[in-house]
Amino acid sequence: MAVSERGPRERMVFSAAQLIRRDGVGPTGMRDVAAHAQAPRGSLQHYFPGGKEQLVNEAVAWAGRYAGNRIARFLAALPEPTPSGLFAEMVRQWTDEYETSGFAGGCPVAAATVDCAESTASTREAASAAFSTWTGSVAEALTGMGVAEERAAALATLMISSLEGAIVIARAERDVRALRTVSGELGPLLDAAVPKTVAD
Amino acid sequence: MAVSERGPRERMVFSAAQLIRRDGVGPTGMRDVAAHAQAPRGSLQHYFPGGKEQLVNEAVAWAGRYAGNRIARFLAALPEPTPSGLFAEMVRQWTDEYETSGFAGGCPVAAATVDCAESTASTREAASAAFSTWTGSVAEALTGMGVAEERAAALATLMISSLEGAIVIARAERDVRALRTVSGELGPLLDAAVPKTVAD
DNA sequence: GGGCTACTATGACCGTTGTCATAGACGGGA
DNA sequence: TCCCGTCTATGACAACGGTCATAGTAGCCC
């Protein structure tokens, strides 16, 4: 929401991510982005000489970094870090948004993938990179809880896959049911991956 | 691929689903649909007086029915029906396609949700209905294997969520890794839901 | 054949899109 | 004051979108 501060360039990237996650890449126009960012339309060609493609790619990259950074913050907020607790927190970010602000937006990276994976190679690569940094953050968090490295990567992929899918279903149904379900069902499986220690 | 037979109307719905799943709803044009279906452009307004919205909605509904019907077929093809076996088959449908035909397409229902959930209410409802019939088919299959009814619904949601998310990641990465991962990781969890019987 | 309905064929309209071209404003050094 | 790089402001353009209007064809019943 902090739109006013930061430079116009960063605001436009941020706004692009917001509009993309709401309407998809295709229907989101450059003029809309400038208006939403309260930035001059003329700045578009100045900051993004690569056109829409560049703007979309930067928005996707921004979203990937954002998601990755959230993981560390979730981890810090957990009193006792467990895989299920982390996943619950990741899911909660979405249920909270949906319950307080409505089901307007999904994941911008998923939106970019769905809209551009076949048509725009560079955007597909940006989305891949975003998923990669996100998965990396989650896997790192899991290994920090004692999960074996290979397993952590697999579980991170599982967590993000389930979350992404549940987001789509939740938006379609306008109901957080799917999000709650995946969180609840996956919890025990995730915690089972951390080796048992005596008590504590 | 069976484009030639069936009436023009059905072909157009089918083609719409194919194009949507490849490029998303926004970038898919009505003229493209008619061309892809080898159907006369003039027929569009005849069969779909509701315009693009109606066409998209029917394509989404068609995809939902298709996905639901596939479940029954997967089930029949399994020598010994298990939840993990069903899920593996659902996933294999995608890995097979991606490995033989490339990563061109995703799930049309997901694409419609991402592109239209906020902008077009009727399409969002169509997507919701599609997910519902799909989930229903999976849940029914699970109960047939002895899974308790409420649990079956939850697991069906989990399976479809993971699958949808993995599809998106696989397309972004152009790698079936994510699909294989969710299939492998979720298998044991799914099978654990069917009550143990002595032998057999 | 006459009349009817189902379907097809095109061309035009109008809004929107991404992009470009051109020109203006601002701000600091020299 | 002049210069120059950074940024802003607008108007125009060409392409494409969905939709409509109008006219045409095919087949069938009476």
Coordinates of C-alpha atoms (C1' of nucleotides) in Angstrom, one line a residue:
Chain A
M1 CA 0.0 0.0 0.0
A2 CA 2.9 2.3 0.5
V3 CA 2.6 3.8 -2.9
S4 CA 3.5 7.4 -2.2
E5 CA 7.1 7.0 -1.2
R6 CA 9.9 5.5 -3.3
G7 CA 10.7 6.6 -6.8
P8 CA 8.3 6.5 -9.7
R9 CA 10.2 3.7 -11.2
E10 CA 9.8 1.4 -8.3
R11 CA 6.2 2.5 -7.9
M12 CA 5.4 1.4 -11.4
V13 CA 7.0 -2.0 -10.9
F14 CA 5.0 -2.4 -7.8
S15 CA 1.8 -1.3 -9.4
A16 CA 2.4 -3.6 -12.4
A17 CA 2.7 -6.5 -10.0
Q18 CA -0.6 -5.5 -8.3
L19 CA -2.5 -5.1 -11.5
I20 CA -1.1 -8.3 -13.0
R21 CA -2.1 -10.3 -10.0
R22 CA -5.6 -9.0 -10.3
D23 CA -6.3 -9.0 -14.0
G24 CA -3.5 -11.0 -15.6
V25 CA -0.9 -9.8 -17.9
G26 CA -2.9 -9.4 -21.1
P27 CA -5.6 -7.2 -19.8
T28 CA -3.2 -5.0 -17.8
G29 CA -2.3 -1.9 -19.9
M30 CA 0.7 0.2 -19.6
R31 CA -1.5 3.3 -19.2
D32 CA -3.3 1.6 -16.3
V33 CA 0.0 0.9 -14.6
A34 CA 1.1 4.5 -14.8
A35 CA -2.2 5.7 -13.5
H36 CA -2.2 3.3 -10.7
A37 CA 1.3 4.3 -9.7
Q38 CA 0.4 7.9 -10.0
A39 CA 3.4 8.2 -12.3
P40 CA 3.6 10.2 -15.5
R41 CA 2.9 8.2 -18.6
G42 CA 5.9 9.6 -20.2
S43 CA 8.1 7.9 -17.7
L44 CA 7.2 4.5 -19.0
Q45 CA 9.3 4.7 -22.0
H46 CA 12.0 6.4 -20.1
Y47 CA 12.4 3.8 -17.3
F48 CA 11.3 0.8 -19.3
P49 CA 12.7 1.2 -22.8
G50 CA 12.1 -2.6 -23.2
G51 CA 8.4 -1.9 -23.2
K52 CA 5.8 -3.9 -21.5
E53 CA 7.9 -7.1 -21.6
Q54 CA 10.5 -5.5 -19.4
L55 CA 8.0 -4.0 -17.0
V56 CA 6.3 -7.4 -16.6
N57 CA 9.5 -9.2 -16.1
E58 CA 10.6 -6.8 -13.4
A59 CA 7.3 -7.1 -11.7
V60 CA 7.6 -10.8 -11.6
A61 CA 11.2 -10.6 -10.3
W62 CA 10.0 -8.2 -7.6
A63 CA 7.3 -10.6 -6.6
G64 CA 9.8 -13.4 -6.4
R65 CA 12.1 -11.5 -4.1
Y66 CA 9.1 -10.3 -2.0
A67 CA 7.9 -13.9 -1.5
G68 CA 11.4 -15.1 -0.6
N69 CA 11.9 -12.3 1.9
R70 CA 8.5 -13.1 3.5
I71 CA 9.7 -16.6 4.4
A72 CA 12.5 -15.3 6.6
R73 CA 10.1 -13.0 8.3
F74 CA 7.6 -15.7 8.9
L75 CA 10.4 -17.8 10.3
A76 CA 11.4 -15.1 12.7
A77 CA 7.9 -14.6 13.9
L78 CA 7.4 -18.3 14.8
P79 CA 7.9 -19.0 18.5
E80 CA 9.1 -22.5 17.7
P81 CA 9.9 -23.1 14.1
T82 CA 8.2 -26.1 12.5
P83 CA 7.6 -26.9 8.9
S84 CA 3.8 -27.0 9.5
G85 CA 4.0 -23.7 11.3
L86 CA 5.8 -22.1 8.4
F87 CA 3.4 -23.4 5.9
A88 CA 0.5 -22.3 8.0
E89 CA 1.9 -18.8 8.1
M90 CA 2.4 -18.8 4.3
V91 CA -1.2 -19.8 3.9
R92 CA -2.4 -17.4 6.5
Q93 CA -1.0 -14.5 4.5
W94 CA -3.6 -15.3 1.8
T95 CA -6.5 -16.2 4.0
D96 CA -6.0 -12.9 5.9
E97 CA -6.0 -10.9 2.7
Y98 CA -9.0 -12.7 1.2
E99 CA -11.0 -12.4 4.4
T100 CA -10.3 -8.7 4.9
S101 CA -9.9 -7.4 1.4
G102 CA -11.7 -9.8 -0.8
F103 CA -10.6 -12.2 -3.5
A104 CA -9.3 -9.6 -6.0
G105 CA -5.8 -10.8 -6.5
G106 CA -3.8 -14.0 -7.0
C107 CA -0.1 -14.6 -7.3
P108 CA 1.5 -12.4 -10.0
V109 CA 4.1 -15.0 -10.8
A110 CA 1.4 -17.6 -11.6
A111 CA -0.5 -15.0 -13.6
A112 CA 2.6 -14.2 -15.7
T113 CA 3.3 -17.9 -16.2
V114 CA -0.2 -18.6 -17.3
D115 CA -0.4 -15.7 -19.7
C116 CA 3.2 -15.6 -21.1
A117 CA 4.8 -19.0 -20.7
E118 CA 4.3 -19.8 -24.3
S119 CA 4.3 -16.4 -25.9
T120 CA 7.1 -14.6 -24.2
A121 CA 10.3 -16.5 -23.4
S122 CA 11.9 -13.8 -21.2
T123 CA 8.8 -13.6 -18.9
R124 CA 8.7 -17.4 -18.6
E125 CA 12.3 -17.3 -17.5
A126 CA 11.6 -14.5 -15.0
A127 CA 8.8 -16.6 -13.6
S128 CA 11.0 -19.6 -13.3
A129 CA 13.6 -17.5 -11.5
A130 CA 11.0 -16.2 -9.2
F131 CA 9.8 -19.6 -8.3
S132 CA 13.4 -20.6 -7.8
T133 CA 14.2 -17.9 -5.3
W134 CA 11.0 -18.6 -3.5
T135 CA 11.6 -22.3 -3.3
G136 CA 15.1 -21.7 -2.2
S137 CA 14.0 -19.6 0.7
V138 CA 11.5 -22.2 1.9
A139 CA 14.0 -25.1 1.4
E140 CA 16.6 -23.1 3.4
A141 CA 14.1 -22.6 6.2
L142 CA 13.4 -26.3 6.2
T143 CA 17.0 -27.4 6.4
G144 CA 17.4 -24.9 9.3
M145 CA 14.8 -27.1 11.1
G146 CA 16.8 -30.2 10.5
V147 CA 15.2 -31.5 7.3
A148 CA 17.6 -33.2 5.0
E149 CA 18.7 -31.0 2.1
E150 CA 17.2 -33.0 -0.8
R151 CA 14.0 -33.6 1.0
A152 CA 13.7 -29.9 1.9
A153 CA 13.8 -29.0 -1.7
A154 CA 11.1 -31.5 -2.5
L155 CA 8.9 -30.3 0.3
A156 CA 9.4 -26.7 -0.6
T157 CA 8.2 -27.5 -4.1
L158 CA 5.2 -29.4 -2.6
M159 CA 4.3 -26.5 -0.3
I160 CA 4.5 -23.9 -3.1
S161 CA 2.6 -26.0 -5.5
S162 CA -0.2 -26.7 -3.1
L163 CA -0.3 -23.0 -2.1
E164 CA -0.5 -21.8 -5.7
G165 CA -3.2 -24.3 -6.6
A166 CA -5.2 -23.5 -3.5
I167 CA -4.9 -19.8 -4.3
V168 CA -6.5 -20.4 -7.7
I169 CA -9.3 -22.5 -6.3
A170 CA -9.9 -20.1 -3.5
R171 CA -10.3 -17.2 -6.0
A172 CA -12.6 -19.2 -8.1
E173 CA -14.8 -20.2 -5.2
R174 CA -14.4 -17.0 -3.3
D175 CA -13.8 -19.1 -0.3
V176 CA -10.6 -19.8 1.7
R177 CA -11.7 -23.4 2.2
A178 CA -9.1 -24.8 -0.2
L179 CA -6.3 -22.8 1.5
R180 CA -7.3 -24.1 4.9
T181 CA -7.6 -27.6 3.6
V182 CA -4.1 -27.8 2.2
S183 CA -2.6 -26.2 5.3
G184 CA -4.3 -28.7 7.5
E185 CA -3.7 -31.8 5.4
L186 CA -0.1 -31.1 4.7
G187 CA 0.9 -30.1 8.2
P188 CA 1.6 -33.6 9.6
L189 CA 3.4 -34.7 6.5
L190 CA 5.8 -31.7 6.7
D191 CA 6.5 -32.1 10.4
A192 CA 7.3 -35.8 9.9
A193 CA 10.3 -34.7 7.8
V194 CA 12.1 -33.2 10.8
P195 CA 14.1 -35.9 12.7
K196 CA 12.7 -36.6 16.1
T197 CA 14.7 -35.6 19.1
V198 CA 14.1 -36.5 22.7
A199 CA 11.7 -34.1 24.3
D200 CA 12.5 -30.3 24.2
Chain B
M1 CA -6.9 -33.6 -31.7
A2 CA -10.1 -34.9 -33.2
V3 CA -11.0 -31.6 -34.7
S4 CA -12.5 -32.6 -37.9
E5 CA -15.6 -34.4 -36.6
R6 CA -18.3 -33.0 -34.4
G7 CA -20.3 -29.9 -35.1
P8 CA -18.7 -26.5 -35.6
R9 CA -20.1 -25.3 -32.3
E10 CA -18.4 -28.0 -30.3
R11 CA -15.2 -27.6 -32.2
M12 CA -15.1 -23.9 -31.3
V13 CA -15.6 -24.6 -27.7
F14 CA -12.9 -27.2 -27.8
S15 CA -10.5 -24.8 -29.7
A16 CA -11.3 -22.0 -27.2
A17 CA -10.2 -24.3 -24.4
Q18 CA -7.0 -25.2 -26.2
L19 CA -6.1 -21.6 -27.0
I20 CA -7.0 -20.4 -23.5
R21 CA -4.9 -23.0 -21.9
R22 CA -2.0 -21.9 -24.0
D23 CA -2.2 -18.1 -24.1
G24 CA -4.7 -17.2 -21.4
V25 CA -8.1 -15.6 -21.9
G26 CA -7.1 -12.1 -22.7
P27 CA -4.7 -12.7 -25.5
T28 CA -7.0 -15.3 -27.1
G29 CA -9.1 -13.7 -29.8
M30 CA -12.4 -14.7 -31.2
R31 CA -11.0 -14.7 -34.7
D32 CA -8.2 -17.0 -33.5
V33 CA -10.7 -19.5 -32.1
A34 CA -12.7 -19.6 -35.3
A35 CA -9.6 -20.1 -37.3
H36 CA -8.2 -22.8 -35.0
A37 CA -11.5 -24.7 -35.2
Q38 CA -11.7 -24.3 -38.9
A39 CA -15.1 -22.8 -38.3
P40 CA -16.6 -19.9 -40.1
R41 CA -16.2 -16.6 -38.3
G42 CA -19.8 -15.8 -38.9
S43 CA -20.8 -18.7 -36.8
L44 CA -19.4 -17.1 -33.7
Q45 CA -22.2 -14.7 -33.2
H46 CA -24.7 -17.3 -34.2
Y47 CA -23.7 -20.0 -31.7
F48 CA -22.5 -17.6 -29.0
P49 CA -24.7 -14.6 -28.9
G50 CA -23.3 -13.9 -25.5
G51 CA -20.0 -13.1 -27.1
K52 CA -16.6 -14.0 -25.8
E53 CA -17.8 -14.3 -22.3
Q54 CA -20.2 -17.1 -23.2
L55 CA -17.6 -18.9 -25.3
V56 CA -15.0 -18.8 -22.5
N57 CA -17.5 -20.0 -19.9
E58 CA -18.5 -23.0 -22.1
A59 CA -14.9 -23.8 -22.7
V60 CA -14.2 -23.8 -18.9
A61 CA -17.3 -25.9 -18.3
W62 CA -16.1 -28.3 -21.0
A63 CA -12.7 -28.6 -19.4
G64 CA -14.3 -29.3 -16.0
R65 CA -16.4 -32.1 -17.5
Y66 CA -13.4 -33.5 -19.3
A67 CA -11.2 -33.5 -16.2
G68 CA -14.0 -35.2 -14.2
N69 CA -14.5 -37.9 -16.8
R70 CA -10.8 -38.6 -16.9
I71 CA -10.9 -39.6 -13.3
A72 CA -13.3 -42.4 -13.9
R73 CA -11.2 -43.6 -16.8
F74 CA -8.0 -43.5 -14.7
L75 CA -9.7 -45.5 -12.1
A76 CA -10.8 -48.1 -14.5
A77 CA -7.3 -48.4 -15.9
L78 CA -5.7 -49.0 -12.5
P79 CA -5.1 -52.7 -11.7
E80 CA -5.6 -52.1 -8.0
P81 CA -7.1 -48.8 -7.2
T82 CA -5.2 -46.8 -4.6
P83 CA -5.3 -43.0 -3.9
S84 CA -1.6 -42.7 -4.8
G85 CA -2.1 -44.6 -8.0
L86 CA -4.9 -42.3 -9.0
F87 CA -2.9 -39.3 -8.3
A88 CA 0.1 -40.6 -10.1
E89 CA -2.1 -41.2 -13.1
M90 CA -3.5 -37.7 -12.9
V91 CA 0.0 -36.3 -12.8
R92 CA 1.2 -38.6 -15.5
Q93 CA -1.3 -37.1 -17.9
W94 CA 0.7 -33.9 -17.7
T95 CA 4.2 -35.3 -17.6
D96 CA 3.4 -37.3 -20.7
E97 CA 2.1 -34.3 -22.6
Y98 CA 4.9 -32.1 -21.5
E99 CA 7.6 -34.7 -22.4
T100 CA 6.1 -35.5 -25.8
S101 CA 4.5 -32.3 -27.0
G102 CA 6.3 -29.5 -25.0
F103 CA 5.2 -27.2 -22.3
A104 CA 2.8 -25.2 -24.4
G105 CA -0.4 -25.5 -22.4
G106 CA -1.6 -25.4 -18.8
C107 CA -5.0 -25.9 -17.3
P108 CA -7.7 -23.8 -19.0
V109 CA -9.7 -23.5 -15.8
A110 CA -6.8 -22.1 -13.9
A111 CA -6.1 -19.7 -16.8
A112 CA -9.7 -18.5 -16.8
T113 CA -9.6 -18.0 -13.1
V114 CA -6.3 -16.0 -13.2
D115 CA -7.5 -13.8 -16.0
C116 CA -11.2 -13.3 -15.2
A117 CA -11.8 -14.0 -11.5
E118 CA -12.0 -10.3 -10.7
S119 CA -13.3 -8.9 -14.0
T120 CA -16.0 -11.3 -15.1
A121 CA -18.3 -12.8 -12.5
S122 CA -19.9 -15.4 -14.7
T123 CA -16.5 -16.9 -15.7
R124 CA -15.4 -17.0 -12.2
E125 CA -18.5 -19.0 -11.4
A126 CA -17.9 -21.3 -14.3
A127 CA -14.4 -22.0 -13.0
S128 CA -15.7 -22.6 -9.6
A129 CA -18.2 -25.1 -11.0
A130 CA -15.5 -26.8 -13.0
F131 CA -13.3 -27.2 -10.0
S132 CA -16.3 -28.5 -8.1
T133 CA -17.2 -31.3 -10.6
W134 CA -13.5 -32.2 -10.8
T135 CA -13.1 -32.4 -7.1
G136 CA -16.3 -34.3 -6.8
S137 CA -15.1 -37.0 -9.2
V138 CA -11.8 -37.4 -7.3
A139 CA -13.6 -37.5 -3.9
E140 CA -16.0 -40.1 -5.2
A141 CA -13.1 -42.2 -6.4
L142 CA -11.5 -41.9 -3.0
T143 CA -14.6 -42.9 -1.1
G144 CA -14.8 -45.9 -3.4
M145 CA -11.5 -46.9 -2.1
G146 CA -12.7 -46.7 1.5
V147 CA -11.7 -43.2 2.4
A148 CA -14.1 -41.5 4.8
E149 CA -16.3 -39.0 3.0
E150 CA -15.2 -35.7 4.6
R151 CA -11.6 -36.7 4.3
A152 CA -12.0 -37.7 0.7
A153 CA -13.2 -34.2 -0.1
A154 CA -10.3 -32.7 1.7
L155 CA -7.8 -34.9 0.0
A156 CA -9.3 -34.3 -3.4
T157 CA -8.9 -30.6 -2.9
L158 CA -5.3 -31.2 -1.8
M159 CA -4.6 -33.3 -4.9
I160 CA -6.0 -30.8 -7.3
S161 CA -4.3 -27.9 -5.6
S162 CA -1.0 -29.5 -5.8
L163 CA -1.5 -30.6 -9.3
E164 CA -2.5 -27.1 -10.4
G165 CA 0.4 -25.5 -8.7
A166 CA 2.8 -28.0 -10.0
I167 CA 1.5 -27.5 -13.6
V168 CA 2.3 -23.8 -13.3
I169 CA 5.8 -24.4 -11.9
A170 CA 6.5 -27.0 -14.5
R171 CA 5.5 -24.6 -17.3
A172 CA 7.6 -21.9 -15.9
E173 CA 10.6 -24.1 -15.5
R174 CA 10.0 -26.2 -18.6
D175 CA 10.7 -29.2 -16.5
V176 CA 8.4 -31.9 -15.1
R177 CA 10.3 -31.9 -11.9
A178 CA 7.6 -30.2 -9.8
L179 CA 5.0 -32.6 -11.1
R180 CA 7.1 -35.7 -10.2
T181 CA 7.8 -34.2 -6.8
V182 CA 4.3 -33.7 -5.7
S183 CA 3.3 -37.1 -7.0
G184 CA 6.0 -38.8 -5.0
E185 CA 5.6 -36.8 -1.9
L186 CA 1.9 -36.9 -1.7
G187 CA 1.5 -40.7 -2.4
P188 CA 2.1 -42.1 1.0
L189 CA -0.1 -39.4 2.6
L190 CA -2.9 -40.3 0.3
D191 CA -2.6 -44.1 0.8
A192 CA -2.6 -43.6 4.6
A193 CA -6.2 -42.4 4.3
V194 CA -7.6 -45.8 3.3
P195 CA -8.3 -48.0 6.3
K196 CA -6.0 -51.0 6.6
T197 CA -7.5 -54.4 6.0
V198 CA -5.8 -57.7 6.7
A199 CA -3.9 -58.6 3.6
D200 CA -5.4 -58.5 0.1
Chain C
dG1 C1' -42.0 -22.5 -56.1
dG2 C1' -42.7 -19.7 -51.7
dG3 C1' -41.5 -19.1 -47.4
dC4 C1' -39.1 -20.2 -43.5
dT5 C1' -35.3 -21.2 -40.4
dA6 C1' -30.5 -22.4 -39.7
dC7 C1' -26.2 -21.1 -40.8
dT8 C1' -22.4 -18.6 -43.3
dA9 C1' -19.9 -14.6 -45.2
dT10 C1' -17.9 -10.0 -45.0
dG11 C1' -17.1 -5.5 -44.1
dA12 C1' -17.3 -1.8 -41.0
dC13 C1' -17.2 0.5 -36.5
dC14 C1' -15.2 2.0 -32.4
dG15 C1' -12.5 1.5 -28.5
dT16 C1' -8.1 0.2 -26.8
dT17 C1' -3.4 -1.2 -27.0
dG18 C1' 1.8 -0.7 -27.2
dT19 C1' 4.9 2.2 -29.1
dC20 C1' 7.0 6.2 -31.1
dA21 C1' 8.1 11.2 -32.0
dT22 C1' 8.5 15.5 -30.6
dA23 C1' 8.8 19.0 -27.5
dG24 C1' 8.8 20.9 -23.0
dA25 C1' 10.4 21.4 -17.9
dC26 C1' 13.8 21.0 -14.3
dG27 C1' 18.3 21.2 -12.2
dG28 C1' 22.9 21.7 -11.7
dG29 C1' 27.8 22.8 -13.4
dA30 C1' 30.9 25.9 -16.0
Chain D
dT1 C1' 23.6 32.6 -19.2
dC2 C1' 24.3 28.5 -21.6
dC3 C1' 24.6 23.6 -21.9
dC4 C1' 23.2 19.0 -21.0
dG5 C1' 21.4 15.0 -19.0
dT6 C1' 17.4 13.4 -16.6
dC7 C1' 12.8 13.3 -16.6
dT8 C1' 8.0 14.6 -18.1
dA9 C1' 4.1 15.7 -21.3
dT10 C1' 1.2 14.8 -25.2
dG11 C1' -0.3 13.8 -29.5
dA12 C1' -0.2 10.5 -33.2
dC13 C1' 0.0 6.0 -35.3
dA14 C1' -0.8 1.6 -36.8
dA15 C1' -2.6 -2.7 -35.3
dC16 C1' -5.8 -5.4 -33.1
dG17 C1' -9.9 -6.4 -30.2
dG18 C1' -15.0 -7.7 -29.8
dT19 C1' -19.1 -6.7 -31.7
dC20 C1' -22.7 -5.3 -35.0
dA21 C1' -25.1 -4.9 -39.6
dT22 C1' -26.2 -6.6 -43.6
dA23 C1' -26.4 -9.8 -47.1
dG24 C1' -26.0 -14.2 -48.7
dT25 C1' -26.6 -19.5 -49.1
dA26 C1' -28.5 -24.2 -47.9
dG27 C1' -32.0 -27.2 -46.8
dC28 C1' -36.6 -28.4 -45.6
dC29 C1' -41.7 -28.2 -45.0
dC30 C1' -46.1 -26.7 -47.0

